[in-house]
Amino acid sequence: MFNDARIAVIEASTKSGKTVAALTWLFEIAFVTGKAGRNYWWLAPIFRQARIAYERLRNWTREVPGLATWNDSGLTITLANGARISFIGAERPDHLYGDDVHAAVLDEATRMREESWTAVRTTLTATRGPVRIIG
């Protein structure tokens, strides 16, 4: 998970810690390199799965006053440095185009459409952002 590769694939059994490691990785990048206007994405096959990761990171960041603000309806966490981590369902690949994304995690990637990967890859092209693909 934590290496210099731009694109890394992490495969492991269920309940082995992939989600915790990936959330930590994404948060660290957003916290260290983030600033206002920078987007960081967590993508899951469906919105409901994205909510699980959002709630986990929201609960962690609530432990430190002033670290972040949360939008429960939009599933976004905005860090004190202005970076925004969005938790998105990938069920509609056409909705993934447009933003410049500085890092992303594809959770349960084997359950996503190939078109979702194509869309995410284009959002990372201009920024040369890293991605972790977990499943």
PDB file of C-alpha atoms in Angstrom:
ATOM      1  CA  MET A   1       0.000   0.000   0.000  1.00  0.00           C
ATOM      2  CA  PHE A   2       2.651   2.504   1.073  1.00  0.00           C
ATOM      3  CA  ASN A   3       5.181   2.590  -1.749  1.00  0.00           C
ATOM      4  CA  ASP A   4       6.320   4.924  -4.530  1.00  0.00           C
ATOM      5  CA  ALA A   5       4.333   3.215  -7.287  1.00  0.00           C
ATOM      6  CA  ARG A   6       1.790   5.422  -8.992  1.00  0.00           C
ATOM      7  CA  ILE A   7      -0.567   2.490  -9.528  1.00  0.00           C
ATOM      8  CA  ALA A   8      -0.653  -0.426  -7.097  1.00  0.00           C
ATOM      9  CA  VAL A   9      -3.005  -3.383  -6.841  1.00  0.00           C
ATOM     10  CA  ILE A  10      -3.596  -4.932  -3.433  1.00  0.00           C
ATOM     11  CA  GLU A  11      -5.417  -8.266  -3.257  1.00  0.00           C
ATOM     12  CA  ALA A  12      -6.121  -9.980   0.055  1.00  0.00           C
ATOM     13  CA  SER A  13      -8.801 -11.977   1.818  1.00  0.00           C
ATOM     14  CA  THR A  14     -11.819 -10.377   3.445  1.00  0.00           C
ATOM     15  CA  LYS A  15     -11.278  -8.767   6.852  1.00  0.00           C
ATOM     16  CA  SER A  16      -7.499  -8.629   6.370  1.00  0.00           C
ATOM     17  CA  GLY A  17      -7.210  -4.834   6.764  1.00  0.00           C
ATOM     18  CA  LYS A  18      -7.264  -3.602   3.159  1.00  0.00           C
ATOM     19  CA  THR A  19      -9.867  -0.928   3.842  1.00  0.00           C
ATOM     20  CA  VAL A  20      -8.143   0.398   6.965  1.00  0.00           C
ATOM     21  CA  ALA A  21      -4.790   0.547   5.181  1.00  0.00           C
ATOM     22  CA  ALA A  22      -6.281   2.219   2.112  1.00  0.00           C
ATOM     23  CA  LEU A  23      -8.174   4.802   4.184  1.00  0.00           C
ATOM     24  CA  THR A  24      -4.968   5.588   6.050  1.00  0.00           C
ATOM     25  CA  TRP A  25      -3.058   5.889   2.760  1.00  0.00           C
ATOM     26  CA  LEU A  26      -5.649   8.226   1.198  1.00  0.00           C
ATOM     27  CA  PHE A  27      -5.959  10.361   4.329  1.00  0.00           C
ATOM     28  CA  GLU A  28      -2.177  10.702   4.622  1.00  0.00           C
ATOM     29  CA  ILE A  29      -1.815  11.872   1.023  1.00  0.00           C
ATOM     30  CA  ALA A  30      -4.683  14.364   1.369  1.00  0.00           C
ATOM     31  CA  PHE A  31      -3.312  15.636   4.680  1.00  0.00           C
ATOM     32  CA  VAL A  32       0.311  15.995   3.519  1.00  0.00           C
ATOM     33  CA  THR A  33      -0.125  17.149  -0.102  1.00  0.00           C
ATOM     34  CA  GLY A  34      -3.622  18.576   0.020  1.00  0.00           C
ATOM     35  CA  LYS A  35      -4.763  22.153  -0.247  1.00  0.00           C
ATOM     36  CA  ALA A  36      -7.954  23.980  -1.143  1.00  0.00           C
ATOM     37  CA  GLY A  37      -9.403  22.744  -4.397  1.00  0.00           C
ATOM     38  CA  ARG A  38      -7.636  19.381  -4.421  1.00  0.00           C
ATOM     39  CA  ASN A  39      -9.844  16.318  -4.723  1.00  0.00           C
ATOM     40  CA  TYR A  40      -9.154  12.832  -3.386  1.00  0.00           C
ATOM     41  CA  TRP A  41     -11.536   9.992  -4.151  1.00  0.00           C
ATOM     42  CA  TRP A  42     -12.630   6.762  -2.530  1.00  0.00           C
ATOM     43  CA  LEU A  43     -14.644   4.732  -5.023  1.00  0.00           C
ATOM     44  CA  ALA A  44     -16.720   1.667  -4.268  1.00  0.00           C
ATOM     45  CA  PRO A  45     -18.891  -0.372  -6.646  1.00  0.00           C
ATOM     46  CA  ILE A  46     -22.062   1.147  -5.157  1.00  0.00           C
ATOM     47  CA  PHE A  47     -22.854   4.215  -3.045  1.00  0.00           C
ATOM     48  CA  ARG A  48     -23.821   2.114  -0.016  1.00  0.00           C
ATOM     49  CA  GLN A  49     -20.333   0.583   0.140  1.00  0.00           C
ATOM     50  CA  ALA A  50     -18.730   4.020  -0.185  1.00  0.00           C
ATOM     51  CA  ARG A  51     -20.767   5.141   2.834  1.00  0.00           C
ATOM     52  CA  ILE A  52     -19.150   2.427   4.985  1.00  0.00           C
ATOM     53  CA  ALA A  53     -15.656   3.807   4.303  1.00  0.00           C
ATOM     54  CA  TYR A  54     -16.887   7.403   4.732  1.00  0.00           C
ATOM     55  CA  GLU A  55     -18.351   6.670   8.158  1.00  0.00           C
ATOM     56  CA  ARG A  56     -15.154   4.960   9.264  1.00  0.00           C
ATOM     57  CA  LEU A  57     -12.931   7.916   8.273  1.00  0.00           C
ATOM     58  CA  ARG A  58     -15.468  10.431   9.607  1.00  0.00           C
ATOM     59  CA  ASN A  59     -15.374   8.734  13.005  1.00  0.00           C
ATOM     60  CA  TRP A  60     -11.559   8.674  13.031  1.00  0.00           C
ATOM     61  CA  THR A  61     -11.232  12.357  12.108  1.00  0.00           C
ATOM     62  CA  ARG A  62     -13.807  13.422  14.704  1.00  0.00           C
ATOM     63  CA  GLU A  63     -11.287  12.374  17.351  1.00  0.00           C
ATOM     64  CA  VAL A  64      -9.151  15.468  16.575  1.00  0.00           C
ATOM     65  CA  PRO A  65     -10.973  18.817  16.938  1.00  0.00           C
ATOM     66  CA  GLY A  66     -10.489  21.149  13.977  1.00  0.00           C
ATOM     67  CA  LEU A  67      -9.031  18.456  11.709  1.00  0.00           C
ATOM     68  CA  ALA A  68     -11.981  18.232   9.325  1.00  0.00           C
ATOM     69  CA  THR A  69     -15.582  19.034   8.520  1.00  0.00           C
ATOM     70  CA  TRP A  70     -18.059  16.451   7.251  1.00  0.00           C
ATOM     71  CA  ASN A  71     -20.936  16.430   4.802  1.00  0.00           C
ATOM     72  CA  ASP A  72     -22.992  13.338   5.580  1.00  0.00           C
ATOM     73  CA  SER A  73     -25.382  13.756   2.633  1.00  0.00           C
ATOM     74  CA  GLY A  74     -22.616  14.295   0.068  1.00  0.00           C
ATOM     75  CA  LEU A  75     -20.180  11.864   1.708  1.00  0.00           C
ATOM     76  CA  THR A  76     -17.306  14.347   1.700  1.00  0.00           C
ATOM     77  CA  ILE A  77     -14.693  15.149   4.298  1.00  0.00           C
ATOM     78  CA  THR A  78     -12.907  18.478   3.989  1.00  0.00           C
ATOM     79  CA  LEU A  79      -9.626  18.639   5.858  1.00  0.00           C
ATOM     80  CA  ALA A  80      -8.331  21.751   7.606  1.00  0.00           C
ATOM     81  CA  ASN A  81      -5.909  22.291   4.683  1.00  0.00           C
ATOM     82  CA  GLY A  82      -8.864  22.534   2.267  1.00  0.00           C
ATOM     83  CA  ALA A  83      -8.388  19.124   0.628  1.00  0.00           C
ATOM     84  CA  ARG A  84     -11.621  17.245   0.000  1.00  0.00           C
ATOM     85  CA  ILE A  85     -11.994  13.463   0.224  1.00  0.00           C
ATOM     86  CA  SER A  86     -15.121  12.278  -1.588  1.00  0.00           C
ATOM     87  CA  PHE A  87     -16.680   8.835  -1.215  1.00  0.00           C
ATOM     88  CA  ILE A  88     -18.354   7.855  -4.456  1.00  0.00           C
ATOM     89  CA  GLY A  89     -20.279   4.952  -5.906  1.00  0.00           C
ATOM     90  CA  ALA A  90     -18.887   3.884  -9.281  1.00  0.00           C
ATOM     91  CA  GLU A  91     -22.115   2.409 -10.626  1.00  0.00           C
ATOM     92  CA  ARG A  92     -22.458   5.262 -13.165  1.00  0.00           C
ATOM     93  CA  PRO A  93     -19.079   5.672 -14.874  1.00  0.00           C
ATOM     94  CA  ASP A  94     -20.231   8.731 -16.862  1.00  0.00           C
ATOM     95  CA  HIS A  95     -20.607  10.632 -13.567  1.00  0.00           C
ATOM     96  CA  LEU A  96     -16.920  10.163 -12.746  1.00  0.00           C
ATOM     97  CA  TYR A  97     -15.530  12.449 -15.463  1.00  0.00           C
ATOM     98  CA  GLY A  98     -14.652  16.109 -14.935  1.00  0.00           C
ATOM     99  CA  ASP A  99     -12.784  16.600 -11.663  1.00  0.00           C
ATOM    100  CA  ASP A 100      -9.024  16.660 -11.360  1.00  0.00           C
ATOM    101  CA  VAL A 101      -8.233  14.034  -8.750  1.00  0.00           C
ATOM    102  CA  HIS A 102      -4.924  13.951  -6.886  1.00  0.00           C
ATOM    103  CA  ALA A 103      -5.199  10.385  -5.492  1.00  0.00           C
ATOM    104  CA  ALA A 104      -7.818   7.652  -5.481  1.00  0.00           C
ATOM    105  CA  VAL A 105      -8.690   4.282  -4.012  1.00  0.00           C
ATOM    106  CA  LEU A 106     -10.827   1.787  -5.902  1.00  0.00           C
ATOM    107  CA  ASP A 107     -12.358  -0.461  -3.256  1.00  0.00           C
ATOM    108  CA  GLU A 108     -13.668  -3.866  -4.345  1.00  0.00           C
ATOM    109  CA  ALA A 109     -12.346  -2.995  -7.801  1.00  0.00           C
ATOM    110  CA  THR A 110     -13.074  -6.435  -9.254  1.00  0.00           C
ATOM    111  CA  ARG A 111     -16.771  -5.686  -8.769  1.00  0.00           C
ATOM    112  CA  MET A 112     -16.651  -2.406 -10.750  1.00  0.00           C
ATOM    113  CA  ARG A 113     -17.283  -1.921 -14.427  1.00  0.00           C
ATOM    114  CA  GLU A 114     -14.220  -1.526 -16.603  1.00  0.00           C
ATOM    115  CA  GLU A 115     -15.640   1.844 -17.707  1.00  0.00           C
ATOM    116  CA  SER A 116     -15.308   3.085 -14.120  1.00  0.00           C
ATOM    117  CA  TRP A 117     -11.563   2.446 -14.166  1.00  0.00           C
ATOM    118  CA  THR A 118     -11.280   4.266 -17.503  1.00  0.00           C
ATOM    119  CA  ALA A 119     -13.113   7.276 -16.072  1.00  0.00           C
ATOM    120  CA  VAL A 120     -11.052   7.386 -12.870  1.00  0.00           C
ATOM    121  CA  ARG A 121      -7.809   7.035 -14.799  1.00  0.00           C
ATOM    122  CA  THR A 122      -8.686  10.109 -16.859  1.00  0.00           C
ATOM    123  CA  THR A 123      -9.310  12.170 -13.709  1.00  0.00           C
ATOM    124  CA  LEU A 124      -5.822  11.232 -12.456  1.00  0.00           C
ATOM    125  CA  THR A 125      -4.008  11.905 -15.749  1.00  0.00           C
ATOM    126  CA  ALA A 126      -3.429  15.659 -15.463  1.00  0.00           C
ATOM    127  CA  THR A 127      -2.378  15.454 -11.806  1.00  0.00           C
ATOM    128  CA  ARG A 128      -0.336  12.257 -12.212  1.00  0.00           C
ATOM    129  CA  GLY A 129      -2.144  11.185  -9.052  1.00  0.00           C
ATOM    130  CA  PRO A 130      -1.523   7.771  -7.516  1.00  0.00           C
ATOM    131  CA  VAL A 131      -4.174   5.108  -7.180  1.00  0.00           C
ATOM    132  CA  ARG A 132      -4.576   2.035  -5.021  1.00  0.00           C
ATOM    133  CA  ILE A 133      -6.782  -0.694  -6.402  1.00  0.00           C
ATOM    134  CA  ILE A 134      -7.956  -3.062  -3.695  1.00  0.00           C
ATOM    135  CA  GLY A 135     -10.012  -6.216  -3.733  1.00  0.00           C
TER     136      GLY A 135
END
